[in-house]
Tab-separated table of C-alpha atoms in Angstrom:
chain	number	residue	atom	x	y	z
Z	1479	MET	CA	89.477	99.533	119.589
Z	1480	ARG	CA	92.685	98.952	121.553
Z	1481	LEU	CA	93.459	95.161	121.658
Z	1482	ARG	CA	95.484	93.011	123.942
Z	1483	THR	CA	97.305	90.396	121.096
Z	1484	ALA	CA	97.324	87.519	123.460
Z	1485	LEU	CA	98.161	85.763	127.241
Z	1486	ALA	CA	101.104	87.340	128.447
Z	1487	THR	CA	103.354	84.097	127.809
Z	1488	ALA	CA	101.875	83.625	124.234
Z	1489	THR	CA	102.501	87.620	123.281
Z	1490	ALA	CA	106.233	87.064	124.429
Z	1491	ALA	CA	106.388	84.198	122.065
Z	1492	LEU	CA	105.056	85.821	119.353
Z	1493	ALA	CA	106.489	88.975	119.506
Z	1494	ALA	CA	109.693	87.508	119.883
Z	1495	ALA	CA	109.187	85.361	116.737
Z	1496	THR	CA	107.601	88.166	114.646
Z	1497	CYS	CA	109.213	91.131	116.018
Z	1498	LEU	CA	110.546	93.295	112.930
Z	1499	THR	CA	113.149	95.901	114.978
Z	1500	ALA	CA	116.820	95.155	115.583
Z	1501	ALA	CA	116.753	94.764	119.002
Z	1502	GLY	CA	114.677	95.458	122.504
Z	1503	PRO	CA	112.464	93.436	124.652
Z	1504	ALA	CA	108.532	92.741	123.572
Z	1505	ARG	CA	106.243	94.719	124.676
Z	1506	ALA	CA	102.539	93.511	125.465
Z	1507	ALA	CA	99.499	95.656	124.084
Z	1508	ALA	CA	97.762	97.447	126.783
Z	1509	PRO	CA	94.479	94.976	127.422
Z	1510	GLY	CA	91.428	95.953	125.497
Z	1511	THR	CA	87.665	94.278	124.475
Z	1512	ALA	CA	89.187	91.800	121.989
Z	1513	GLN	CA	87.207	88.696	121.890
Z	1514	GLY	CA	88.820	85.203	121.054
Z	1515	ALA	CA	92.351	86.214	122.013
Z	1516	ALA	CA	94.423	83.047	122.092
Z	1517	ALA	CA	97.418	82.186	121.408
Z	1518	GLY	CA	100.381	79.083	121.512
Z	1519	THR	CA	103.841	78.093	122.151
Z	1520	ALA	CA	105.225	74.484	122.650
Z	1521	PRO	CA	106.364	74.677	126.454
Z	1522	GLY	CA	109.245	71.639	126.444
Z	1523	GLY	CA	107.711	70.242	123.579
Z	1524	SER	CA	108.523	70.240	119.748
Z	1525	ARG	CA	107.662	72.782	117.235
Z	1526	ALA	CA	108.782	71.296	114.530
Z	1527	CYS	CA	106.278	71.292	111.269
Z	1528	SER	CA	108.751	69.429	109.250
Z	1529	PRO	CA	112.763	69.082	109.172
Z	1530	SER	CA	113.226	72.813	107.986
Z	1531	THR	CA	110.165	74.244	109.525
Z	1532	ALA	CA	108.995	75.212	112.732
Z	1533	LEU	CA	106.257	77.083	114.399
Z	1534	ALA	CA	107.197	79.573	116.919
Z	1535	GLY	CA	103.547	80.694	118.073
Z	1536	PHE	CA	100.259	81.769	116.709
Z	1537	SER	CA	97.628	84.556	117.783
Z	1538	ASP	CA	93.999	84.852	117.477
Z	1539	ALA	CA	93.929	87.981	119.068
Z	1540	LEU	CA	92.469	89.961	116.033
Z	1541	ASP	CA	89.638	87.372	115.564
Z	1542	LYS	CA	86.177	89.287	114.941
Z	1543	THR	CA	87.271	92.652	116.092
Z	1544	THR	CA	86.780	96.109	115.042
Z	1545	TYR	CA	89.675	99.150	114.832
Z	1546	GLU	CA	88.109	102.691	113.690
Z	1547	GLY	CA	84.724	100.875	113.002
Z	1548	THR	CA	86.634	98.885	110.125
Z	1549	PHE	CA	86.454	95.032	110.601
Z	1550	VAL	CA	89.757	93.501	111.194
Z	1551	GLY	CA	89.608	90.396	109.110
Z	1552	ASN	CA	88.775	89.161	105.765
Z	1553	LEU	CA	93.035	89.429	105.467
Z	1554	SER	CA	94.565	87.891	102.416
Z	1555	ALA	CA	98.054	89.282	102.229
Z	1556	LEU	CA	100.890	90.730	104.131
Z	1557	ALA	CA	104.063	92.822	103.847
Z	1558	VAL	CA	107.082	94.542	105.439
Z	1559	ASP	CA	106.305	97.683	104.992
Z	1560	ARG	CA	108.897	100.915	105.941
Z	1561	GLY	CA	109.719	101.181	109.335
Z	1562	GLY	CA	109.309	97.831	110.235
Z	1563	SER	CA	105.610	98.070	110.515
Z	1564	VAL	CA	103.340	95.109	108.876
Z	1565	ALA	CA	100.880	96.160	106.020
Z	1566	ALA	CA	98.009	93.927	106.203
Z	1567	LEU	CA	95.269	93.926	103.477
Z	1568	SER	CA	91.985	92.693	103.824
Z	1569	ASP	CA	89.957	91.495	100.640
Z	1570	ARG	CA	87.129	94.215	101.245
Z	1571	SER	CA	89.167	96.773	100.310
Z	1572	SER	CA	91.132	98.050	104.087
Z	1573	LEU	CA	94.808	98.035	104.407
Z	1574	PHE	CA	95.924	98.314	107.901
Z	1575	THR	CA	98.938	98.850	109.505
Z	1576	LEU	CA	99.999	96.724	112.392
Z	1577	ASP	CA	102.550	97.506	115.164
Z	1578	ALA	CA	105.715	96.059	114.528
Z	1579	TRP	CA	106.137	94.541	117.928
Z	1580	THR	CA	102.020	93.889	119.319
Z	1581	LEU	CA	100.774	92.728	115.357
Z	1582	ALA	CA	97.502	95.370	116.477
Z	1583	PRO	CA	96.169	97.755	114.389
Z	1584	ARG	CA	97.850	101.479	114.356
Z	1585	SER	CA	95.789	102.703	111.069
Z	1586	VAL	CA	93.780	101.925	108.105
Z	1587	VAL	CA	92.520	103.483	104.883
Z	1588	ARG	CA	90.116	102.430	101.980
Z	1589	LEU	CA	90.927	101.445	98.500
Z	1590	ALA	CA	88.833	101.851	95.568
Z	1591	ASP	CA	89.359	101.405	92.056
Z	1592	GLY	CA	89.482	104.256	89.679
Z	1593	GLY	CA	85.913	104.556	89.417
Z	1594	GLY	CA	85.016	104.632	93.466
Z	1595	ALA	CA	84.129	101.322	93.317
Z	1596	ALA	CA	85.282	98.114	96.282
Z	1597	LEU	CA	88.378	95.995	95.117
Z	1598	ASP	CA	88.374	91.899	95.704
Z	1599	SER	CA	91.802	93.101	96.935
Z	1600	GLU	CA	94.093	89.384	97.753
Z	1601	GLY	CA	98.042	90.681	96.902
Z	1602	LEU	CA	100.175	93.371	98.404
Z	1603	ALA	CA	103.674	94.583	98.013
Z	1604	VAL	CA	105.079	97.776	99.487
Z	1605	ASP	CA	107.673	99.458	96.999
Z	1606	ARG	CA	111.037	101.024	98.097
Z	1607	ASP	CA	108.906	104.385	98.370
Z	1608	GLY	CA	106.211	103.128	100.209
Z	1609	THR	CA	103.675	102.288	97.590
Z	1610	ARG	CA	101.475	100.103	97.661
Z	1611	LEU	CA	101.281	97.526	95.117
Z	1612	VAL	CA	97.743	95.919	95.181
Z	1613	SER	CA	96.263	92.664	93.384
Z	1614	SER	CA	92.851	92.553	93.014
Z	1615	GLU	CA	91.163	89.064	91.696
Z	1616	GLY	CA	87.944	90.028	90.290
Z	1617	GLU	CA	89.728	91.597	86.792
Z	1618	PRO	CA	92.097	90.969	87.607
Z	1619	ALA	CA	94.158	94.171	87.937
Z	1620	VAL	CA	97.595	95.311	89.735
Z	1621	ARG	CA	97.110	99.142	91.100
Z	1622	ARG	CA	99.310	101.449	92.849
Z	1623	TYR	CA	98.229	103.500	96.029
Z	1624	THR	CA	99.988	105.867	98.040
Z	1625	PRO	CA	100.150	105.346	101.750
Z	1626	GLY	CA	97.350	107.202	102.097
Z	1627	GLY	CA	95.342	105.239	99.787
Z	1628	ARG	CA	95.319	107.720	96.733
Z	1629	LEU	CA	95.374	105.546	93.355
Z	1630	LEU	CA	98.700	106.079	91.179
Z	1631	GLY	CA	97.803	104.115	88.329
Z	1632	SER	CA	97.611	100.697	87.017
Z	1633	LEU	CA	99.913	98.004	85.763
Z	1634	PRO	CA	99.176	96.359	82.405
Z	1635	VAL	CA	97.381	92.533	82.602
Z	1636	PRO	CA	97.930	90.293	79.818
Z	1637	GLY	CA	94.556	89.595	78.161
Z	1638	GLU	CA	94.734	86.007	78.396
Z	1639	LEU	CA	94.885	86.227	82.328
Z	1640	ARG	CA	91.829	88.431	82.240
Z	1641	VAL	CA	88.568	86.664	83.387
Z	1642	ALA	CA	86.793	84.783	80.709
Z	1643	PRO	CA	85.186	85.847	78.429
Z	1644	ALA	CA	87.648	88.700	78.116
Z	1645	GLY	CA	90.347	86.100	78.816
Z	1646	ARG	CA	90.778	82.483	79.771
Z	1647	ALA	CA	91.058	83.004	83.581
Z	1648	VAL	CA	88.382	81.557	85.878
Z	1649	PRO	CA	86.003	83.670	88.642
Z	1650	ASN	CA	87.727	84.074	92.014
Z	1651	GLY	CA	91.097	82.473	90.457
Z	1652	THR	CA	93.445	85.221	89.512
Z	1653	PHE	CA	96.016	87.282	90.897
Z	1654	GLU	CA	96.254	86.264	94.325
Z	1655	GLY	CA	99.715	86.493	95.507
Z	1656	LEU	CA	101.974	89.696	94.874
Z	1657	THR	CA	105.645	90.189	95.804
Z	1658	LEU	CA	108.166	92.382	94.812
Z	1659	LEU	CA	111.474	90.725	94.311
Z	1660	PRO	CA	115.207	91.652	95.900
Z	1661	GLY	CA	116.401	95.209	94.252
Z	1662	GLY	CA	112.405	96.057	93.561
Z	1663	LYS	CA	112.820	96.272	89.915
Z	1664	ARG	CA	110.956	92.643	89.376
Z	1665	LEU	CA	107.103	92.253	90.381
Z	1666	LEU	CA	105.322	88.864	90.535
Z	1667	ALA	CA	101.878	87.959	90.761
Z	1668	GLY	CA	100.536	84.358	91.083
Z	1669	MET	CA	97.295	83.234	89.727
Z	1670	GLU	CA	95.396	81.037	92.470
Z	1671	TYR	CA	93.995	78.416	89.453
Z	1672	ALA	CA	94.756	77.239	86.055
Z	1673	LEU	CA	93.292	79.200	82.798
Z	1674	ALA	CA	91.184	77.488	80.686
Z	1675	GLY	CA	93.032	75.181	77.974
Z	1676	ASP	CA	95.614	74.760	80.585
Z	1677	ALA	CA	96.135	71.534	82.846
Z	1678	ALA	CA	94.117	71.952	85.677
Z	1679	ASP	CA	97.342	71.924	88.045
Z	1680	ILE	CA	99.251	74.426	86.282
Z	1681	VAL	CA	99.039	77.902	87.098
Z	1682	ARG	CA	100.748	80.936	85.608
Z	1683	LEU	CA	103.206	83.394	87.323
Z	1684	GLN	CA	103.476	86.773	86.048
Z	1685	THR	CA	106.195	89.611	86.014
Z	1686	TRP	CA	106.662	92.775	85.317
Z	1687	GLU	CA	109.712	94.270	85.175
Z	1688	ARG	CA	111.031	98.022	85.823
Z	1689	LYS	CA	113.883	99.961	84.052
Z	1690	GLY	CA	115.451	103.175	85.010
Z	1691	GLY	CA	117.096	104.730	88.120
Z	1692	LYS	CA	115.488	104.843	91.263
Z	1693	GLY	CA	112.593	107.602	91.578
Z	1694	LYS	CA	112.640	108.128	88.260
Z	1695	SER	CA	109.636	106.756	87.333
Z	1696	ALA	CA	107.422	106.887	90.821
Z	1697	SER	CA	105.277	109.765	89.508
Z	1698	THR	CA	103.456	107.229	86.745
Z	1699	GLY	CA	100.968	105.645	86.596
Z	1700	THR	CA	102.580	102.168	86.388
Z	1701	GLY	CA	106.033	103.105	88.639
Z	1702	GLY	CA	107.480	102.222	85.143
Z	1703	PHE	CA	106.374	98.444	85.441
Z	1704	ARG	CA	106.112	96.805	81.800
Z	1705	LEU	CA	104.950	93.213	81.585
Z	1706	GLY	CA	108.307	90.407	81.713
Z	1707	ALA	CA	108.901	86.908	81.788
Z	1708	GLN	CA	105.570	84.537	82.590
Z	1709	TYR	CA	106.316	81.153	83.796
Z	1710	GLY	CA	104.307	77.968	84.537
Z	1711	TYR	CA	103.775	76.657	88.368
Z	1712	ARG	CA	102.330	72.875	88.819
Z	1713	ALA	CA	100.340	73.088	91.687
Z	1714	ASP	CA	99.591	69.967	94.151
Z	1715	ALA	CA	96.605	67.939	93.039
Z	1716	GLY	CA	93.154	70.145	94.242
Z	1717	LEU	CA	95.287	73.172	95.697
Z	1718	GLY	CA	95.547	76.741	94.148
Z	1719	VAL	CA	98.550	78.795	94.850
Z	1720	ALA	CA	97.581	81.266	97.907
Z	1721	GLU	CA	100.201	83.551	98.017
Z	1722	THR	CA	103.755	84.181	96.255
Z	1723	THR	CA	106.284	86.071	98.245
Z	1724	ALA	CA	110.393	86.559	97.506
Z	1725	THR	CA	112.878	85.535	99.430
Z	1726	PRO	CA	116.232	87.663	100.139
Z	1727	ASP	CA	118.034	85.279	97.539
Z	1728	GLY	CA	115.246	85.993	94.456
Z	1729	ARG	CA	113.727	82.406	95.255
Z	1730	LEU	CA	109.836	82.101	96.263
Z	1731	LEU	CA	107.943	80.936	98.652
Z	1732	VAL	CA	104.395	79.561	97.518
Z	1733	LEU	CA	101.554	79.124	99.851
Z	1734	GLU	CA	99.543	76.148	98.448
Z	1735	ARG	CA	95.978	75.882	100.093
Z	1736	GLY	CA	92.934	73.752	99.329
Z	1737	PHE	CA	89.519	73.143	101.398
Z	1738	THR	CA	87.619	70.206	101.615
Z	1739	SER	CA	83.969	70.675	103.531
Z	1740	GLY	CA	83.746	68.015	106.668
Z	1741	VAL	CA	87.853	67.880	106.505
Z	1742	GLY	CA	88.763	70.980	106.642
Z	1743	ASN	CA	92.286	73.010	104.756
Z	1744	THR	CA	95.128	71.748	103.376
Z	1745	VAL	CA	98.363	74.179	103.534
Z	1746	ARG	CA	101.487	73.384	102.295
Z	1747	LEU	CA	104.648	76.059	102.032
Z	1748	TYR	CA	106.950	75.301	99.273
Z	1749	LEU	CA	110.170	76.743	98.138
Z	1750	ALA	CA	110.180	77.821	93.871
Z	1751	ASP	CA	112.937	79.135	91.536
Z	1752	LEU	CA	112.198	80.809	89.164
Z	1753	ARG	CA	115.928	79.880	87.119
Z	1754	HIS	CA	115.715	77.677	84.291
Z	1755	ALA	CA	112.227	77.565	83.775
Z	1756	ALA	CA	110.797	78.782	80.369
Z	1757	ASP	CA	108.943	82.060	79.463
Z	1758	THR	CA	105.483	80.966	78.657
Z	1759	ARG	CA	104.519	83.969	77.368
Z	1760	GLY	CA	102.890	82.968	73.811
Z	1761	VAL	CA	102.036	79.272	75.358
Z	1762	GLU	CA	98.731	79.129	74.735
Z	1763	ALA	CA	98.536	75.987	76.302
Z	1764	LEU	CA	100.429	74.573	79.091
Z	1765	THR	CA	99.489	70.526	79.474
Z	1766	GLY	CA	102.335	69.295	81.573
Z	1767	GLN	CA	103.722	67.098	78.110
Z	1768	ASP	CA	104.513	69.674	76.267
Z	1769	GLY	CA	108.076	69.749	76.982
Z	1770	VAL	CA	107.727	73.581	78.487
Z	1771	ARG	CA	110.340	73.717	81.631
Z	1772	LEU	CA	108.024	74.767	84.589
Z	1773	VAL	CA	109.535	76.243	87.725
Z	1774	ARG	CA	111.243	73.956	90.405
Z	1775	LYS	CA	109.722	73.572	93.527
Z	1776	THR	CA	110.544	71.799	97.112
Z	1777	LEU	CA	108.647	71.143	99.381
Z	1778	LEU	CA	109.241	72.734	102.813
Z	1779	ALA	CA	106.484	71.991	104.920
Z	1780	ASP	CA	102.918	70.618	105.007
Z	1781	LEU	CA	101.870	72.563	107.841
Z	1782	VAL	CA	99.404	69.903	108.859
Z	1783	GLY	CA	102.150	68.431	110.521
Z	1784	CYS	CA	102.794	71.269	112.826
Z	1785	PRO	CA	101.861	70.872	116.547
Z	1786	SER	CA	99.131	72.772	117.411
Z	1787	LEU	CA	99.932	74.632	120.327
Z	1788	GLY	CA	96.396	74.411	121.938
Z	1789	ALA	CA	94.950	75.992	119.301
Z	1790	THR	CA	91.120	75.276	118.319
Z	1791	ALA	CA	88.769	75.047	115.452
Z	1792	LYS	CA	85.560	76.221	114.486
Z	1793	GLN	CA	85.293	73.780	112.023
Z	1794	PRO	CA	86.686	70.402	111.322
Z	1795	GLN	CA	90.338	70.502	110.496
Z	1796	PRO	CA	92.986	67.827	110.306
Z	1797	ASN	CA	94.751	70.063	112.585
Z	1798	PRO	CA	93.249	72.184	114.664
Z	1799	LEU	CA	95.935	74.844	114.489
Z	1800	LEU	CA	95.041	74.984	110.531
Z	1801	ASP	CA	92.430	77.552	108.696
Z	1802	ASN	CA	91.981	79.312	105.701
Z	1803	ILE	CA	95.631	80.883	105.463
Z	1804	GLU	CA	96.388	82.927	102.502
Z	1805	GLY	CA	98.698	85.862	103.643
Z	1806	LEU	CA	102.710	85.451	103.849
Z	1807	ALA	CA	105.802	87.756	104.990
Z	1808	VAL	CA	109.108	87.736	105.185
Z	1809	THR	CA	110.029	89.364	108.346
Z	1810	GLY	CA	113.527	88.724	108.925
Z	1811	ARG	CA	116.546	86.349	109.570
Z	1812	GLU	CA	117.707	85.203	112.676
Z	1813	ARG	CA	120.845	81.931	112.812
Z	1814	GLY	CA	120.382	80.933	109.300
Z	1815	ARG	CA	116.939	80.856	109.397
Z	1816	LEU	CA	114.122	83.159	108.027
Z	1817	LYS	CA	111.422	84.499	110.298
Z	1818	LEU	CA	108.094	83.898	108.843
Z	1819	LEU	CA	104.205	85.854	109.522
Z	1820	LEU	CA	101.051	84.185	108.120
Z	1821	VAL	CA	97.397	85.080	108.532
Z	1822	SER	CA	94.292	83.142	107.613
Z	1823	ASP	CA	91.077	84.859	105.959
Z	1824	ASP	CA	88.097	84.476	108.454
Z	1825	ASN	CA	85.972	85.566	105.458
Z	1826	GLN	CA	83.982	87.487	108.187
Z	1827	GLY	CA	82.080	83.837	108.766
Z	1828	ALA	CA	81.684	82.330	112.264
Z	1829	THR	CA	83.220	78.828	111.222
Z	1830	GLN	CA	86.457	80.331	110.246
Z	1831	THR	CA	89.232	82.795	112.307
Z	1832	THR	CA	91.727	85.508	111.582
Z	1833	ARG	CA	95.012	84.189	112.797
Z	1834	LEU	CA	98.199	85.017	112.918
Z	1835	TYR	CA	101.340	82.067	112.927
Z	1836	SER	CA	105.117	82.645	113.532
Z	1837	LEU	CA	107.088	80.149	111.440
Z	1838	THR	CA	111.021	79.897	111.044
Z	1839	VAL	CA	112.344	78.083	108.318
Z	1840	ARG	CA	115.953	76.911	107.222
Z	1841	LEU	CA	116.228	77.193	103.266
Z	1842	PRO	CA	118.234	74.911	101.180
Z	1843	ASN	CA	121.173	75.838	99.290
Z	1844	ILE	CA	120.275	77.299	95.947
Z	1845	ALA	CA	122.651	74.500	94.867
Z	1846	GLU	CA	120.647	72.157	97.121
Z	1847	GLY	CA	116.917	73.442	96.035
């Protein structure tokens, strides 16, 4: 199904904010039969969500649509692909390629584990050779796939991060975020919730390190990645880590998210810095009172403070713009600000929306943060 991405003015705003190519005017997709298309700008009004963060626009064009017989929803992760397109991961084992300008689907591949079973696929990173790194929340696992969806292998996972009784993780609370740090030699996965025995608000961030020259390990199952340092990150009370995304300077953008029935979603964007944080490998219990140095974080924006831009919600929300936001990618830089693309996971349900958001953010200098 071909999609229209928004009304004319909204398409221009969202495309301009999320365009991944170097130059050229925004192009609207050809009209189609998408339902629920909506988008917003802030004509004559403030777009600020906070002093550092602004909302450029949003689009509901993908909500409750299909592409080549596959439901376009349940989107849990985004990553910029080679050539500027956007890879969008569904937690139902589908990996879409979205057009760089219109954000309409251009292809889809199915993913599976080594036995052909579906994944609870939540995190996504695109390696320098186009290999897809995908985290699955069920085990948890990190697997490597070709762009066509062929499984190449899996990375090792520490035993304590596995779901109980094999480990100490809670079901549906493991690798929710996945990102490659600049240079491509360090991979990081963020647990959504705390391990049993750790303080309820401290989650673990696991890294893998890759040694060797470019391309030497591409054919191996692990891609040359070996287990690296692990860190503790303190989430806000009642929130989990929904996404971790590297910034160009090696810090992390962290999405913390929660939901309260009858109230709606809380979504906060933090900047995190791994420098000076302790390696928590071998630390059995992170209590927060044990002197272990946790990852430092700085609040960039609570998205409840963003302008709604005419958005509507299908269930109670403190701001109708909000939904179950899970995916985040850095799509470029403009005038000293990073351009971000976010997506919400509709869980293929009637009360939630697949919504794309375009934000810009000015990061504090490393010395400041």
